[in-house]
PDB file of C-alpha atoms in Angstrom:
ATOM      1  CA  UNK A   1       0.011  -0.124  -0.223  1.00 59.00           C
ATOM      2  CA  UNK A   2       3.141   2.437   0.537  1.00 65.00           C
ATOM      3  CA  UNK A   3       4.657   1.412  -2.647  1.00 63.00           C
ATOM      4  CA  UNK A   4       1.331   2.537  -4.362  1.00 54.00           C
ATOM      5  CA  UNK A   5       1.206   6.193  -2.708  1.00 57.00           C
ATOM      6  CA  UNK A   6       4.608   6.908  -3.445  1.00 63.00           C
ATOM      7  CA  UNK A   7       3.875   5.764  -7.294  1.00 61.00           C
ATOM      8  CA  UNK A   8       0.665   7.841  -7.632  1.00 50.00           C
ATOM      9  CA  UNK A   9       2.396  10.804  -5.567  1.00 54.00           C
ATOM     10  CA  UNK A  10       5.185  10.489  -8.126  1.00 57.00           C
ATOM     11  CA  UNK A  11       2.952  10.229 -11.027  1.00 52.00           C
ATOM     12  CA  UNK A  12       0.709  13.269  -9.795  1.00 50.00           C
ATOM     13  CA  UNK A  13       3.848  15.701  -9.519  1.00 54.00           C
ATOM     14  CA  UNK A  14       4.923  14.484 -13.168  1.00 55.00           C
ATOM     15  CA  UNK A  15       1.561  15.983 -14.456  1.00 54.00           C
ATOM     16  CA  UNK A  16       1.899  18.867 -12.761  1.00 51.00           C
ATOM     17  CA  UNK A  17       5.433  19.613 -13.991  1.00 49.00           C
ATOM     18  CA  UNK A  18       4.357  18.540 -17.641  1.00 46.00           C
ATOM     19  CA  UNK A  19       1.189  21.071 -17.317  1.00 46.00           C
ATOM     20  CA  UNK A  20       2.990  23.965 -16.206  1.00 48.00           C
ATOM     21  CA  UNK A  21       5.973  23.336 -19.110  1.00 49.00           C
ATOM     22  CA  UNK A  22       3.198  23.756 -21.413  1.00 68.00           C
ATOM     23  CA  UNK A  23       2.269  27.085 -20.607  1.00 84.00           C
ATOM     24  CA  UNK A  24       3.279  29.963 -22.065  1.00 92.00           C
ATOM     25  CA  UNK A  25       4.357  33.496 -20.980  1.00 95.00           C
ATOM     26  CA  UNK A  26       3.763  36.056 -23.683  1.00 96.00           C
ATOM     27  CA  UNK A  27       5.051  39.559 -23.001  1.00 97.00           C
ATOM     28  CA  UNK A  28       2.632  41.965 -24.726  1.00 97.00           C
ATOM     29  CA  UNK A  29       4.652  44.113 -27.601  1.00 95.00           C
ATOM     30  CA  UNK A  30       7.924  41.404 -27.267  1.00 93.00           C
ATOM     31  CA  UNK A  31      10.849  43.196 -26.822  1.00 90.00           C
ATOM     32  CA  UNK A  32       9.245  46.876 -26.728  1.00 92.00           C
ATOM     33  CA  UNK A  33       6.708  46.162 -24.001  1.00 95.00           C
ATOM     34  CA  UNK A  34       3.454  47.959 -23.693  1.00 97.00           C
ATOM     35  CA  UNK A  35       4.095  51.221 -25.120  1.00 95.00           C
ATOM     36  CA  UNK A  36       2.340  53.526 -27.315  1.00 93.00           C
ATOM     37  CA  UNK A  37       4.919  52.873 -30.398  1.00 93.00           C
ATOM     38  CA  UNK A  38       3.427  48.451 -30.531  1.00 95.00           C
ATOM     39  CA  UNK A  39       1.239  47.562 -33.197  1.00 95.00           C
ATOM     40  CA  UNK A  40      -0.815  45.300 -31.402  1.00 96.00           C
ATOM     41  CA  UNK A  41      -2.716  43.999 -33.516  1.00 94.00           C
ATOM     42  CA  UNK A  42       0.073  42.673 -35.724  1.00 94.00           C
ATOM     43  CA  UNK A  43       2.160  41.172 -32.851  1.00 96.00           C
ATOM     44  CA  UNK A  44      -1.199  39.647 -31.678  1.00 95.00           C
ATOM     45  CA  UNK A  45      -2.007  37.646 -35.526  1.00 93.00           C
ATOM     46  CA  UNK A  46       1.563  36.420 -34.473  1.00 85.00           C
ATOM     47  CA  UNK A  47       0.839  34.602 -31.343  1.00 92.00           C
ATOM     48  CA  UNK A  48      -1.183  31.715 -30.187  1.00 94.00           C
ATOM     49  CA  UNK A  49      -2.959  32.404 -26.990  1.00 96.00           C
ATOM     50  CA  UNK A  50      -4.131  29.210 -24.822  1.00 95.00           C
ATOM     51  CA  UNK A  51      -5.768  28.373 -21.582  1.00 95.00           C
ATOM     52  CA  UNK A  52      -2.977  28.323 -18.942  1.00 94.00           C
ATOM     53  CA  UNK A  53      -0.984  30.652 -20.778  1.00 96.00           C
ATOM     54  CA  UNK A  54       0.276  34.193 -19.371  1.00 97.00           C
ATOM     55  CA  UNK A  55       0.228  37.550 -20.366  1.00 97.00           C
ATOM     56  CA  UNK A  56       3.094  40.413 -19.468  1.00 97.00           C
ATOM     57  CA  UNK A  57       3.120  43.591 -19.528  1.00 98.00           C
ATOM     58  CA  UNK A  58       5.525  45.534 -18.665  1.00 97.00           C
ATOM     59  CA  UNK A  59       5.551  49.145 -19.316  1.00 97.00           C
ATOM     60  CA  UNK A  60       6.514  52.436 -17.046  1.00 95.00           C
ATOM     61  CA  UNK A  61       4.616  52.696 -14.143  1.00 96.00           C
ATOM     62  CA  UNK A  62       3.027  55.983 -13.878  1.00 95.00           C
ATOM     63  CA  UNK A  63       3.338  56.483 -17.718  1.00 96.00           C
ATOM     64  CA  UNK A  64       1.022  53.459 -18.736  1.00 97.00           C
ATOM     65  CA  UNK A  65      -1.264  51.175 -16.524  1.00 97.00           C
ATOM     66  CA  UNK A  66      -3.162  48.213 -17.917  1.00 98.00           C
ATOM     67  CA  UNK A  67      -7.416  48.588 -17.767  1.00 98.00           C
ATOM     68  CA  UNK A  68      -9.291  44.994 -18.652  1.00 98.00           C
ATOM     69  CA  UNK A  69     -11.995  45.771 -20.464  1.00 97.00           C
ATOM     70  CA  UNK A  70     -15.244  43.816 -20.475  1.00 95.00           C
ATOM     71  CA  UNK A  71     -17.012  44.006 -24.080  1.00 97.00           C
ATOM     72  CA  UNK A  72     -15.524  43.785 -27.130  1.00 97.00           C
ATOM     73  CA  UNK A  73     -17.741  47.939 -27.428  1.00 97.00           C
ATOM     74  CA  UNK A  74     -15.825  48.881 -24.473  1.00 97.00           C
ATOM     75  CA  UNK A  75     -13.037  47.852 -26.608  1.00 98.00           C
ATOM     76  CA  UNK A  76     -13.491  49.210 -30.063  1.00 97.00           C
ATOM     77  CA  UNK A  77     -14.595  52.844 -28.024  1.00 98.00           C
ATOM     78  CA  UNK A  78     -11.637  52.779 -25.684  1.00 97.00           C
ATOM     79  CA  UNK A  79     -14.147  53.220 -22.491  1.00 97.00           C
ATOM     80  CA  UNK A  80     -12.253  52.110 -19.617  1.00 96.00           C
ATOM     81  CA  UNK A  81     -14.290  53.503 -16.970  1.00 95.00           C
ATOM     82  CA  UNK A  82     -15.797  50.863 -16.311  1.00 93.00           C
ATOM     83  CA  UNK A  83     -12.745  48.112 -16.187  1.00 95.00           C
ATOM     84  CA  UNK A  84     -13.121  44.471 -14.737  1.00 93.00           C
ATOM     85  CA  UNK A  85      -9.617  45.321 -13.976  1.00 94.00           C
ATOM     86  CA  UNK A  86      -7.180  47.469 -13.391  1.00 96.00           C
ATOM     87  CA  UNK A  87      -3.125  46.972 -13.198  1.00 97.00           C
ATOM     88  CA  UNK A  88      -0.880  49.439 -12.840  1.00 96.00           C
ATOM     89  CA  UNK A  89       2.913  47.678 -11.213  1.00 97.00           C
ATOM     90  CA  UNK A  90       4.477  47.943 -15.046  1.00 96.00           C
ATOM     91  CA  UNK A  91       5.048  44.479 -14.540  1.00 96.00           C
ATOM     92  CA  UNK A  92       1.774  43.162 -14.592  1.00 97.00           C
ATOM     93  CA  UNK A  93       0.752  39.189 -15.129  1.00 97.00           C
ATOM     94  CA  UNK A  94      -2.598  37.688 -16.062  1.00 97.00           C
ATOM     95  CA  UNK A  95      -3.659  35.032 -16.570  1.00 97.00           C
ATOM     96  CA  UNK A  96      -5.216  33.302 -19.181  1.00 96.00           C
ATOM     97  CA  UNK A  97      -7.674  30.765 -17.392  1.00 94.00           C
ATOM     98  CA  UNK A  98     -10.535  30.266 -19.884  1.00 94.00           C
ATOM     99  CA  UNK A  99     -11.313  30.678 -23.864  1.00 96.00           C
ATOM    100  CA  UNK A 100     -12.772  33.281 -25.720  1.00 96.00           C
ATOM    101  CA  UNK A 101     -12.089  36.937 -26.112  1.00 97.00           C
ATOM    102  CA  UNK A 102     -10.192  39.050 -23.658  1.00 98.00           C
ATOM    103  CA  UNK A 103      -9.806  43.081 -23.889  1.00 98.00           C
ATOM    104  CA  UNK A 104      -6.914  45.080 -22.690  1.00 98.00           C
ATOM    105  CA  UNK A 105      -6.520  49.464 -23.103  1.00 98.00           C
ATOM    106  CA  UNK A 106      -3.911  51.992 -21.510  1.00 97.00           C
ATOM    107  CA  UNK A 107      -6.502  53.820 -19.558  1.00 96.00           C
ATOM    108  CA  UNK A 108      -3.577  56.568 -19.773  1.00 96.00           C
ATOM    109  CA  UNK A 109      -5.817  59.572 -21.863  1.00 96.00           C
ATOM    110  CA  UNK A 110      -5.058  59.147 -25.125  1.00 96.00           C
ATOM    111  CA  UNK A 111      -3.287  56.100 -25.556  1.00 97.00           C
ATOM    112  CA  UNK A 112      -5.771  53.774 -26.218  1.00 97.00           C
ATOM    113  CA  UNK A 113      -7.490  56.305 -28.994  1.00 96.00           C
ATOM    114  CA  UNK A 114      -3.029  56.287 -30.640  1.00 95.00           C
ATOM    115  CA  UNK A 115      -3.399  52.393 -29.823  1.00 96.00           C
ATOM    116  CA  UNK A 116      -2.220  51.463 -27.282  1.00 97.00           C
ATOM    117  CA  UNK A 117      -5.417  48.108 -26.923  1.00 98.00           C
ATOM    118  CA  UNK A 118      -5.389  44.626 -26.672  1.00 98.00           C
ATOM    119  CA  UNK A 119      -7.390  41.934 -28.167  1.00 97.00           C
ATOM    120  CA  UNK A 120      -6.251  38.328 -27.173  1.00 97.00           C
ATOM    121  CA  UNK A 121      -8.604  35.111 -28.831  1.00 97.00           C
ATOM    122  CA  UNK A 122      -8.143  32.371 -26.084  1.00 97.00           C
ATOM    123  CA  UNK A 123      -8.055  28.747 -27.022  1.00 95.00           C
ATOM    124  CA  UNK A 124      -8.888  25.593 -25.307  1.00 90.00           C
ATOM    125  CA  UNK A 125      -6.275  22.567 -25.578  1.00 66.00           C
ATOM    126  CA  UNK A 126      -3.331  22.288 -28.070  1.00 55.00           C
ATOM    127  CA  UNK A 127      -1.498  25.054 -29.400  1.00 43.00           C
ATOM    128  CA  UNK A 128      -2.825  25.461 -33.538  1.00 43.00           C
ATOM    129  CA  UNK A 129      -1.783  27.629 -35.863  1.00 38.00           C
ATOM    130  CA  UNK A 130      -2.375  31.128 -35.269  1.00 38.00           C
ATOM    131  CA  UNK A 131      -3.789  32.370 -38.558  1.00 36.00           C
ATOM    132  CA  UNK A 132      -1.743  34.673 -38.869  1.00 33.00           C
ATOM    133  CA  UNK A 133      -1.287  34.152 -42.393  1.00 29.00           C
ATOM    134  CA  UNK A 134      -4.774  34.763 -43.489  1.00 29.00           C
ATOM    135  CA  UNK A 135      -5.135  37.836 -42.552  1.00 29.00           C
ATOM    136  CA  UNK A 136      -2.818  41.011 -43.738  1.00 28.00           C
ATOM    137  CA  UNK A 137      -0.846  42.918 -41.274  1.00 28.00           C
ATOM    138  CA  UNK A 138       1.561  46.267 -41.734  1.00 29.00           C
ATOM    139  CA  UNK A 139       4.411  44.195 -40.717  1.00 30.00           C
ATOM    140  CA  UNK A 140       6.261  41.705 -43.088  1.00 31.00           C
ATOM    141  CA  UNK A 141       5.567  38.605 -43.148  1.00 32.00           C
ATOM    142  CA  UNK A 142       9.075  38.039 -42.631  1.00 33.00           C
ATOM    143  CA  UNK A 143       9.487  39.520 -39.280  1.00 35.00           C
ATOM    144  CA  UNK A 144       6.246  37.450 -37.985  1.00 35.00           C
ATOM    145  CA  UNK A 145       7.658  33.885 -38.785  1.00 34.00           C
ATOM    146  CA  UNK A 146      10.726  34.950 -36.739  1.00 39.00           C
ATOM    147  CA  UNK A 147       8.652  35.756 -33.892  1.00 42.00           C
ATOM    148  CA  UNK A 148       6.667  32.911 -34.705  1.00 43.00           C
ATOM    149  CA  UNK A 149       9.716  30.852 -34.459  1.00 45.00           C
ATOM    150  CA  UNK A 150      11.440  32.961 -31.223  1.00 47.00           C
ATOM    151  CA  UNK A 151       8.507  32.256 -29.715  1.00 47.00           C
ATOM    152  CA  UNK A 152       8.876  28.549 -29.508  1.00 49.00           C
ATOM    153  CA  UNK A 153      12.213  28.443 -29.170  1.00 51.00           C
ATOM    154  CA  UNK A 154      11.862  30.439 -25.798  1.00 52.00           C
ATOM    155  CA  UNK A 155       8.678  27.945 -25.046  1.00 52.00           C
ATOM    156  CA  UNK A 156      11.202  25.101 -25.234  1.00 56.00           C
ATOM    157  CA  UNK A 157      14.110  26.603 -23.283  1.00 57.00           C
ATOM    158  CA  UNK A 158      11.359  27.067 -20.925  1.00 56.00           C
ATOM    159  CA  UNK A 159      10.029  24.108 -20.881  1.00 59.00           C
ATOM    160  CA  UNK A 160      13.558  22.047 -21.029  1.00 63.00           C
ATOM    161  CA  UNK A 161      14.120  21.349 -17.231  1.00 66.00           C
ATOM    162  CA  UNK A 162      10.465  20.442 -16.492  1.00 65.00           C
ATOM    163  CA  UNK A 163      11.244  17.751 -19.317  1.00 65.00           C
ATOM    164  CA  UNK A 164      14.316  16.300 -17.876  1.00 66.00           C
ATOM    165  CA  UNK A 165      12.289  16.341 -14.786  1.00 65.00           C
ATOM    166  CA  UNK A 166       9.669  14.721 -15.989  1.00 64.00           C
ATOM    167  CA  UNK A 167      12.193  12.556 -17.228  1.00 68.00           C
ATOM    168  CA  UNK A 168      14.250  11.787 -14.006  1.00 67.00           C
ATOM    169  CA  UNK A 169      10.755  10.921 -12.419  1.00 68.00           C
ATOM    170  CA  UNK A 170       9.860   8.349 -15.095  1.00 69.00           C
ATOM    171  CA  UNK A 171      13.528   6.514 -14.821  1.00 70.00           C
ATOM    172  CA  UNK A 172      13.259   6.423 -10.380  1.00 70.00           C
ATOM    173  CA  UNK A 173       9.346   5.557 -10.844  1.00 65.00           C
ATOM    174  CA  UNK A 174      10.145   2.164 -10.447  1.00 71.00           C
ATOM    175  CA  UNK A 175      12.315   2.610  -7.236  1.00 69.00           C
ATOM    176  CA  UNK A 176       9.165   3.474  -5.246  1.00 65.00           C
ATOM    177  CA  UNK A 177       7.511   0.607  -5.904  1.00 62.00           C
TER     178      UNK A 177
END
């Protein structure tokens, strides 16, 4: 009975580690962060957002902030007055916990209307193609594919320690029998 408990505990730990390894952290705007110069529609089209991933908004506190909006109409009109969530730390993390559309905007006067807003379509399950080729963007297609490769490479690097731990867990599991 004790051996069975140990095996179950090891299995639960491996599942937790594996689940964590497949989540992606998206830094909004890439290396430019959350600012007025980034085209967030183009940036978002180069990403695939899935349940369990996180968005990280990096910006200068006091200059910008992040307001999560409750509807597409608030997003389109840049109405941040009824924000579902307001953040202002300069390193705000948002977990994407369910499928569907999420809307974000900078609440600083004039920033949203200048384009500092983001719509994210979150998908459930495994990552699928982002569909960035189905619509044109203002950036060259080569930079979009470079962004996809870079994002995939970064995800693999973040996952590597978890994969090693998972392999070690599988290798030592028979010793707990």
